[in-house]
mmCIF file with all atom_site columns, C-alpha atoms in Angstrom:
data_model
loop_
_atom_site.group_PDB
_atom_site.id
_atom_site.type_symbol
_atom_site.label_atom_id
_atom_site.label_alt_id
_atom_site.label_comp_id
_atom_site.label_asym_id
_atom_site.label_entity_id
_atom_site.label_seq_id
_atom_site.pdbx_PDB_ins_code
_atom_site.Cartn_x
_atom_site.Cartn_y
_atom_site.Cartn_z
_atom_site.occupancy
_atom_site.B_iso_or_equiv
_atom_site.pdbx_formal_charge
_atom_site.auth_seq_id
_atom_site.auth_comp_id
_atom_site.auth_asym_id
_atom_site.auth_atom_id
_atom_site.pdbx_PDB_model_num
ATOM 1   C CA . MET A 1 1   ? 8.834   -16.035 -5.438  1.00 51.00 ? 1   MET A CA 1
ATOM 2   C CA . SER A 1 2   ? 10.983  -15.487 -2.365  1.00 51.00 ? 2   SER A CA 1
ATOM 3   C CA . CYS A 1 3   ? 9.330   -13.830 0.584   1.00 50.00 ? 3   CYS A CA 1
ATOM 4   C CA . ARG A 1 4   ? 10.089  -12.463 4.047   1.00 48.00 ? 4   ARG A CA 1
ATOM 5   C CA . THR A 1 5   ? 7.260   -11.327 6.311   1.00 43.00 ? 5   THR A CA 1
ATOM 6   C CA . ILE A 1 6   ? 7.616   -8.956  9.231   1.00 44.00 ? 6   ILE A CA 1
ATOM 7   C CA . GLY A 1 7   ? 4.611   -9.142  11.547  1.00 43.00 ? 7   GLY A CA 1
ATOM 8   C CA . VAL A 1 8   ? 2.389   -12.116 10.784  1.00 39.00 ? 8   VAL A CA 1
ATOM 9   C CA . ALA A 1 9   ? 2.326   -14.550 7.881   1.00 39.00 ? 9   ALA A CA 1
ATOM 10  C CA . THR A 1 10  ? -0.946  -13.350 6.410   1.00 45.00 ? 10  THR A CA 1
ATOM 11  C CA . THR A 1 11  ? -3.200  -10.316 6.441   1.00 46.00 ? 11  THR A CA 1
ATOM 12  C CA . ALA A 1 12  ? -6.245  -12.472 7.228   1.00 50.00 ? 12  ALA A CA 1
ATOM 13  C CA . HIS A 1 13  ? -7.243  -12.185 10.901  1.00 49.00 ? 13  HIS A CA 1
ATOM 14  C CA . ALA A 1 14  ? -4.062  -10.267 11.702  1.00 53.00 ? 14  ALA A CA 1
ATOM 15  C CA . ALA A 1 15  ? -3.706  -8.973  15.241  1.00 69.00 ? 15  ALA A CA 1
ATOM 16  C CA . GLN A 1 16  ? -1.300  -6.213  14.227  1.00 85.00 ? 16  GLN A CA 1
ATOM 17  C CA . PRO A 1 17  ? -2.275  -2.957  12.508  1.00 91.00 ? 17  PRO A CA 1
ATOM 18  C CA . ILE A 1 18  ? 0.867   -2.979  10.309  1.00 92.00 ? 18  ILE A CA 1
ATOM 19  C CA . ILE A 1 19  ? 2.421   -5.848  8.366   1.00 92.00 ? 19  ILE A CA 1
ATOM 20  C CA . ALA A 1 20  ? 5.513   -5.527  6.158   1.00 94.00 ? 20  ALA A CA 1
ATOM 21  C CA . ARG A 1 21  ? 6.492   -8.150  3.600   1.00 94.00 ? 21  ARG A CA 1
ATOM 22  C CA . CYS A 1 22  ? 9.587   -8.154  1.382   1.00 95.00 ? 22  CYS A CA 1
ATOM 23  C CA . GLN A 1 23  ? 9.526   -10.328 -1.728  1.00 95.00 ? 23  GLN A CA 1
ATOM 24  C CA . THR A 1 24  ? 11.028  -10.905 -5.141  1.00 96.00 ? 24  THR A CA 1
ATOM 25  C CA . ILE A 1 25  ? 8.408   -11.734 -7.778  1.00 96.00 ? 25  ILE A CA 1
ATOM 26  C CA . ARG A 1 26  ? 9.324   -13.511 -11.006 1.00 96.00 ? 26  ARG A CA 1
ATOM 27  C CA . SER A 1 27  ? 5.935   -14.555 -12.391 1.00 96.00 ? 27  SER A CA 1
ATOM 28  C CA . PRO A 1 28  ? 2.601   -12.776 -12.950 1.00 96.00 ? 28  PRO A CA 1
ATOM 29  C CA . VAL A 1 29  ? 0.420   -12.076 -9.915  1.00 94.00 ? 29  VAL A CA 1
ATOM 30  C CA . GLU A 1 30  ? -3.343  -12.249 -10.516 1.00 93.00 ? 30  GLU A CA 1
ATOM 31  C CA . PRO A 1 31  ? -5.333  -9.170  -9.408  1.00 92.00 ? 31  PRO A CA 1
ATOM 32  C CA . VAL A 1 32  ? -6.421  -9.390  -5.768  1.00 91.00 ? 32  VAL A CA 1
ATOM 33  C CA . ALA A 1 33  ? -8.038  -6.922  -3.344  1.00 90.00 ? 33  ALA A CA 1
ATOM 34  C CA . TYR A 1 34  ? -7.393  -6.544  0.391   1.00 88.00 ? 34  TYR A CA 1
ATOM 35  C CA . ASP A 1 35  ? -9.296  -5.069  3.327   1.00 89.00 ? 35  ASP A CA 1
ATOM 36  C CA . TRP A 1 36  ? -6.085  -3.193  4.121   1.00 91.00 ? 36  TRP A CA 1
ATOM 37  C CA . VAL A 1 37  ? -4.472  -0.059  2.720   1.00 92.00 ? 37  VAL A CA 1
ATOM 38  C CA . LYS A 1 38  ? -1.416  -1.334  0.855   1.00 93.00 ? 38  LYS A CA 1
ATOM 39  C CA . LEU A 1 39  ? 1.837   0.520   0.150   1.00 94.00 ? 39  LEU A CA 1
ATOM 40  C CA . VAL A 1 40  ? 4.202   -1.164  -2.303  1.00 95.00 ? 40  VAL A CA 1
ATOM 41  C CA . ILE A 1 41  ? 7.767   0.146   -2.493  1.00 96.00 ? 41  ILE A CA 1
ATOM 42  C CA . VAL A 1 42  ? 9.533   -1.013  -5.663  1.00 97.00 ? 42  VAL A CA 1
ATOM 43  C CA . ARG A 1 43  ? 13.152  -1.625  -4.687  1.00 96.00 ? 43  ARG A CA 1
ATOM 44  C CA . GLN A 1 44  ? 14.529  -3.294  -7.842  1.00 96.00 ? 44  GLN A CA 1
ATOM 45  C CA . GLY A 1 45  ? 13.237  -4.108  -11.303 1.00 97.00 ? 45  GLY A CA 1
ATOM 46  C CA . SER A 1 46  ? 10.035  -3.126  -13.070 1.00 97.00 ? 46  SER A CA 1
ATOM 47  C CA . ALA A 1 47  ? 6.591   -4.484  -13.867 1.00 97.00 ? 47  ALA A CA 1
ATOM 48  C CA . ILE A 1 48  ? 3.308   -3.743  -15.568 1.00 96.00 ? 48  ILE A CA 1
ATOM 49  C CA . LEU A 1 49  ? 0.705   -3.000  -12.928 1.00 94.00 ? 49  LEU A CA 1
ATOM 50  C CA . LEU A 1 50  ? -2.759  -4.403  -13.657 1.00 92.00 ? 50  LEU A CA 1
ATOM 51  C CA . SER A 1 51  ? -5.458  -2.632  -11.675 1.00 86.00 ? 51  SER A CA 1
ATOM 52  C CA . GLU A 1 52  ? -9.029  -1.487  -11.949 1.00 81.00 ? 52  GLU A CA 1
ATOM 53  C CA . VAL A 1 53  ? -7.726  1.900   -13.133 1.00 78.00 ? 53  VAL A CA 1
ATOM 54  C CA . GLY A 1 54  ? -5.875  0.322   -16.072 1.00 87.00 ? 54  GLY A CA 1
ATOM 55  C CA . GLU A 1 55  ? -2.330  -0.769  -16.854 1.00 93.00 ? 55  GLU A CA 1
ATOM 56  C CA . ARG A 1 56  ? 0.602   1.286   -15.584 1.00 93.00 ? 56  ARG A CA 1
ATOM 57  C CA . HIS A 1 57  ? 4.353   0.802   -15.638 1.00 95.00 ? 57  HIS A CA 1
ATOM 58  C CA . ILE A 1 58  ? 6.129   0.742   -12.255 1.00 95.00 ? 58  ILE A CA 1
ATOM 59  C CA . ARG A 1 59  ? 9.871   0.654   -11.658 1.00 96.00 ? 59  ARG A CA 1
ATOM 60  C CA . ALA A 1 60  ? 12.506  0.900   -8.927  1.00 96.00 ? 60  ALA A CA 1
ATOM 61  C CA . GLY A 1 61  ? 11.924  4.062   -6.942  1.00 95.00 ? 61  GLY A CA 1
ATOM 62  C CA . ASP A 1 62  ? 8.133   4.033   -7.253  1.00 96.00 ? 62  ASP A CA 1
ATOM 63  C CA . VAL A 1 63  ? 5.692   3.723   -4.358  1.00 95.00 ? 63  VAL A CA 1
ATOM 64  C CA . LEU A 1 64  ? 2.245   2.344   -5.105  1.00 94.00 ? 64  LEU A CA 1
ATOM 65  C CA . VAL A 1 65  ? -0.581  3.365   -2.752  1.00 92.00 ? 65  VAL A CA 1
ATOM 66  C CA . LEU A 1 66  ? -3.677  1.147   -2.942  1.00 92.00 ? 66  LEU A CA 1
ATOM 67  C CA . GLY A 1 67  ? -6.884  1.870   -1.095  1.00 89.00 ? 67  GLY A CA 1
ATOM 68  C CA . THR A 1 68  ? -8.886  -0.904  0.512   1.00 88.00 ? 68  THR A CA 1
ATOM 69  C CA . GLN A 1 69  ? -10.760 -3.226  -1.847  1.00 89.00 ? 69  GLN A CA 1
ATOM 70  C CA . THR A 1 70  ? -8.717  -2.102  -4.880  1.00 90.00 ? 70  THR A CA 1
ATOM 71  C CA . LEU A 1 71  ? -8.024  -4.931  -7.332  1.00 92.00 ? 71  LEU A CA 1
ATOM 72  C CA . CYS A 1 72  ? -4.380  -5.035  -8.353  1.00 93.00 ? 72  CYS A CA 1
ATOM 73  C CA . GLY A 1 73  ? -1.963  -7.539  -9.924  1.00 94.00 ? 73  GLY A CA 1
ATOM 74  C CA . SER A 1 74  ? 1.324   -7.340  -11.800 1.00 95.00 ? 74  SER A CA 1
ATOM 75  C CA . GLU A 1 75  ? 3.416   -8.785  -14.604 1.00 97.00 ? 75  GLU A CA 1
ATOM 76  C CA . PRO A 1 76  ? 7.113   -8.449  -13.724 1.00 97.00 ? 76  PRO A CA 1
ATOM 77  C CA . GLU A 1 77  ? 9.585   -7.630  -16.463 1.00 96.00 ? 77  GLU A CA 1
ATOM 78  C CA . GLY A 1 78  ? 12.130  -10.250 -15.406 1.00 94.00 ? 78  GLY A CA 1
ATOM 79  C CA . ALA A 1 79  ? 12.078  -9.962  -11.625 1.00 96.00 ? 79  ALA A CA 1
ATOM 80  C CA . ILE A 1 80  ? 10.868  -7.231  -9.292  1.00 97.00 ? 80  ILE A CA 1
ATOM 81  C CA . THR A 1 81  ? 11.739  -6.806  -5.610  1.00 96.00 ? 81  THR A CA 1
ATOM 82  C CA . VAL A 1 82  ? 9.177   -5.012  -3.474  1.00 96.00 ? 82  VAL A CA 1
ATOM 83  C CA . THR A 1 83  ? 8.363   -4.256  0.117   1.00 96.00 ? 83  THR A CA 1
ATOM 84  C CA . ALA A 1 84  ? 4.609   -4.348  0.701   1.00 95.00 ? 84  ALA A CA 1
ATOM 85  C CA . ILE A 1 85  ? 3.238   -2.650  3.790   1.00 95.00 ? 85  ILE A CA 1
ATOM 86  C CA . TYR A 1 86  ? -0.323  -3.516  4.795   1.00 95.00 ? 86  TYR A CA 1
ATOM 87  C CA . LEU A 1 87  ? -2.072  -0.985  7.034   1.00 93.00 ? 87  LEU A CA 1
ATOM 88  C CA . ASP A 1 88  ? -5.320  -1.638  8.872   1.00 93.00 ? 88  ASP A CA 1
ATOM 89  C CA . ARG A 1 89  ? -7.834  0.968   7.649   1.00 90.00 ? 89  ARG A CA 1
ATOM 90  C CA . ASP A 1 90  ? -9.042  1.809   11.171  1.00 91.00 ? 90  ASP A CA 1
ATOM 91  C CA . TYR A 1 91  ? -5.432  2.287   12.264  1.00 92.00 ? 91  TYR A CA 1
ATOM 92  C CA . VAL A 1 92  ? -4.858  4.743   9.399   1.00 90.00 ? 92  VAL A CA 1
ATOM 93  C CA . ILE A 1 93  ? -8.011  6.691   10.314  1.00 92.00 ? 93  ILE A CA 1
ATOM 94  C CA . ASP A 1 94  ? -6.886  6.845   13.964  1.00 92.00 ? 94  ASP A CA 1
ATOM 95  C CA . GLN A 1 95  ? -3.453  8.131   12.919  1.00 92.00 ? 95  GLN A CA 1
ATOM 96  C CA . ILE A 1 96  ? -5.013  10.846  10.744  1.00 91.00 ? 96  ILE A CA 1
ATOM 97  C CA . PHE A 1 97  ? -7.268  11.866  13.629  1.00 93.00 ? 97  PHE A CA 1
ATOM 98  C CA . TRP A 1 98  ? -4.432  12.108  16.145  1.00 92.00 ? 98  TRP A CA 1
ATOM 99  C CA . GLN A 1 99  ? -2.135  13.886  13.711  1.00 91.00 ? 99  GLN A CA 1
ATOM 100 C CA . HIS A 1 100 ? -4.757  16.535  12.875  1.00 90.00 ? 100 HIS A CA 1
ATOM 101 C CA . MET A 1 101 ? -6.627  16.607  16.190  1.00 90.00 ? 101 MET A CA 1
ATOM 102 C CA . SER A 1 102 ? -6.593  20.404  16.335  1.00 92.00 ? 102 SER A CA 1
ATOM 103 C CA . LEU A 1 103 ? -8.515  20.553  13.033  1.00 91.00 ? 103 LEU A CA 1
ATOM 104 C CA . LEU A 1 104 ? -10.880 17.576  13.439  1.00 92.00 ? 104 LEU A CA 1
ATOM 105 C CA . THR A 1 105 ? -13.736 17.117  15.883  1.00 91.00 ? 105 THR A CA 1
ATOM 106 C CA . ASP A 1 106 ? -13.958 13.310  15.797  1.00 91.00 ? 106 ASP A CA 1
ATOM 107 C CA . ARG A 1 107 ? -13.004 10.124  13.987  1.00 89.00 ? 107 ARG A CA 1
ATOM 108 C CA . LEU A 1 108 ? -15.721 10.647  11.354  1.00 93.00 ? 108 LEU A CA 1
ATOM 109 C CA . ASP A 1 109 ? -14.024 13.902  10.338  1.00 93.00 ? 109 ASP A CA 1
ATOM 110 C CA . ALA A 1 110 ? -10.760 11.955  10.027  1.00 92.00 ? 110 ALA A CA 1
ATOM 111 C CA . GLN A 1 111 ? -12.484 9.385   7.818   1.00 91.00 ? 111 GLN A CA 1
ATOM 112 C CA . GLU A 1 112 ? -13.824 12.147  5.550   1.00 92.00 ? 112 GLU A CA 1
ATOM 113 C CA . LEU A 1 113 ? -10.367 13.748  5.355   1.00 88.00 ? 113 LEU A CA 1
ATOM 114 C CA . ALA A 1 114 ? -8.824  10.400  4.393   1.00 85.00 ? 114 ALA A CA 1
ATOM 115 C CA . GLN A 1 115 ? -11.415 9.919   1.647   1.00 84.00 ? 115 GLN A CA 1
ATOM 116 C CA . GLU A 1 116 ? -10.644 13.399  0.342   1.00 84.00 ? 116 GLU A CA 1
ATOM 117 C CA . LEU A 1 117 ? -6.845  12.942  0.418   1.00 79.00 ? 117 LEU A CA 1
ATOM 118 C CA . TYR A 1 118 ? -6.873  9.444   -1.051  1.00 76.00 ? 118 TYR A CA 1
ATOM 119 C CA . SER A 1 119 ? -9.848  9.588   -3.403  1.00 76.00 ? 119 SER A CA 1
ATOM 120 C CA . GLU A 1 120 ? -8.059  7.648   -6.163  1.00 82.00 ? 120 GLU A CA 1
ATOM 121 C CA . PRO A 1 121 ? -8.061  3.869   -5.569  1.00 84.00 ? 121 PRO A CA 1
ATOM 122 C CA . ALA A 1 122 ? -4.484  3.502   -6.878  1.00 87.00 ? 122 ALA A CA 1
ATOM 123 C CA . GLN A 1 123 ? -1.741  6.133   -6.863  1.00 87.00 ? 123 GLN A CA 1
ATOM 124 C CA . ILE A 1 124 ? 1.890   5.883   -7.973  1.00 89.00 ? 124 ILE A CA 1
ATOM 125 C CA . LEU A 1 125 ? 4.421   8.158   -6.318  1.00 89.00 ? 125 LEU A CA 1
ATOM 126 C CA . ARG A 1 126 ? 7.633   8.469   -8.330  1.00 92.00 ? 126 ARG A CA 1
ATOM 127 C CA . LEU A 1 127 ? 10.292  9.042   -5.653  1.00 87.00 ? 127 LEU A CA 1
ATOM 128 C CA . GLY A 1 128 ? 13.270  7.720   -7.612  1.00 84.00 ? 128 GLY A CA 1
ATOM 129 C CA . GLU A 1 129 ? 15.657  4.997   -6.459  1.00 76.00 ? 129 GLU A CA 1
ATOM 130 C CA . ASP A 1 130 ? 17.345  7.251   -3.875  1.00 73.00 ? 130 ASP A CA 1
ATOM 131 C CA . GLY A 1 131 ? 13.970  8.108   -2.335  1.00 64.00 ? 131 GLY A CA 1
ATOM 132 C CA . THR A 1 132 ? 13.067  4.484   -1.661  1.00 59.00 ? 132 THR A CA 1
ATOM 133 C CA . ALA A 1 133 ? 16.364  3.268   -0.221  1.00 57.00 ? 133 ALA A CA 1
ATOM 134 C CA . LEU A 1 134 ? 14.970  1.912   3.041   1.00 51.00 ? 134 LEU A CA 1
ATOM 135 C CA . GLY A 1 135 ? 17.657  -0.565  3.945   1.00 49.00 ? 135 GLY A CA 1
ATOM 136 C CA . LEU A 1 136 ? 15.100  -3.352  4.429   1.00 42.00 ? 136 LEU A CA 1
#
């Protein structure tokens, strides 16, 4: 597996609220859960996603959104290139609060809104290959 990390080398004890990691995966990845919200942008290839909500097929152009503490692994079909973005949960709540400040009274309201918007532990957004061309 080749890997390039932007931010810090690991999500454990990270000082930054956002970490981006680009990697090409060629072998199965055992299911693991993080304390972070995780966005996975599939840039090339495809894989079978193994999560607590079952098996799903992901391919280039898909964006996987994983809530905190959501078990997820994968079995690449050949090789898959992804960019994983790890977001500190408190940072996400703060961003929701500031973005919707006129509608929310405090951070607890922002937390409730986030739980409402992202109630599913794993979501796949099918943007298509043109929609995920980030140039990373």
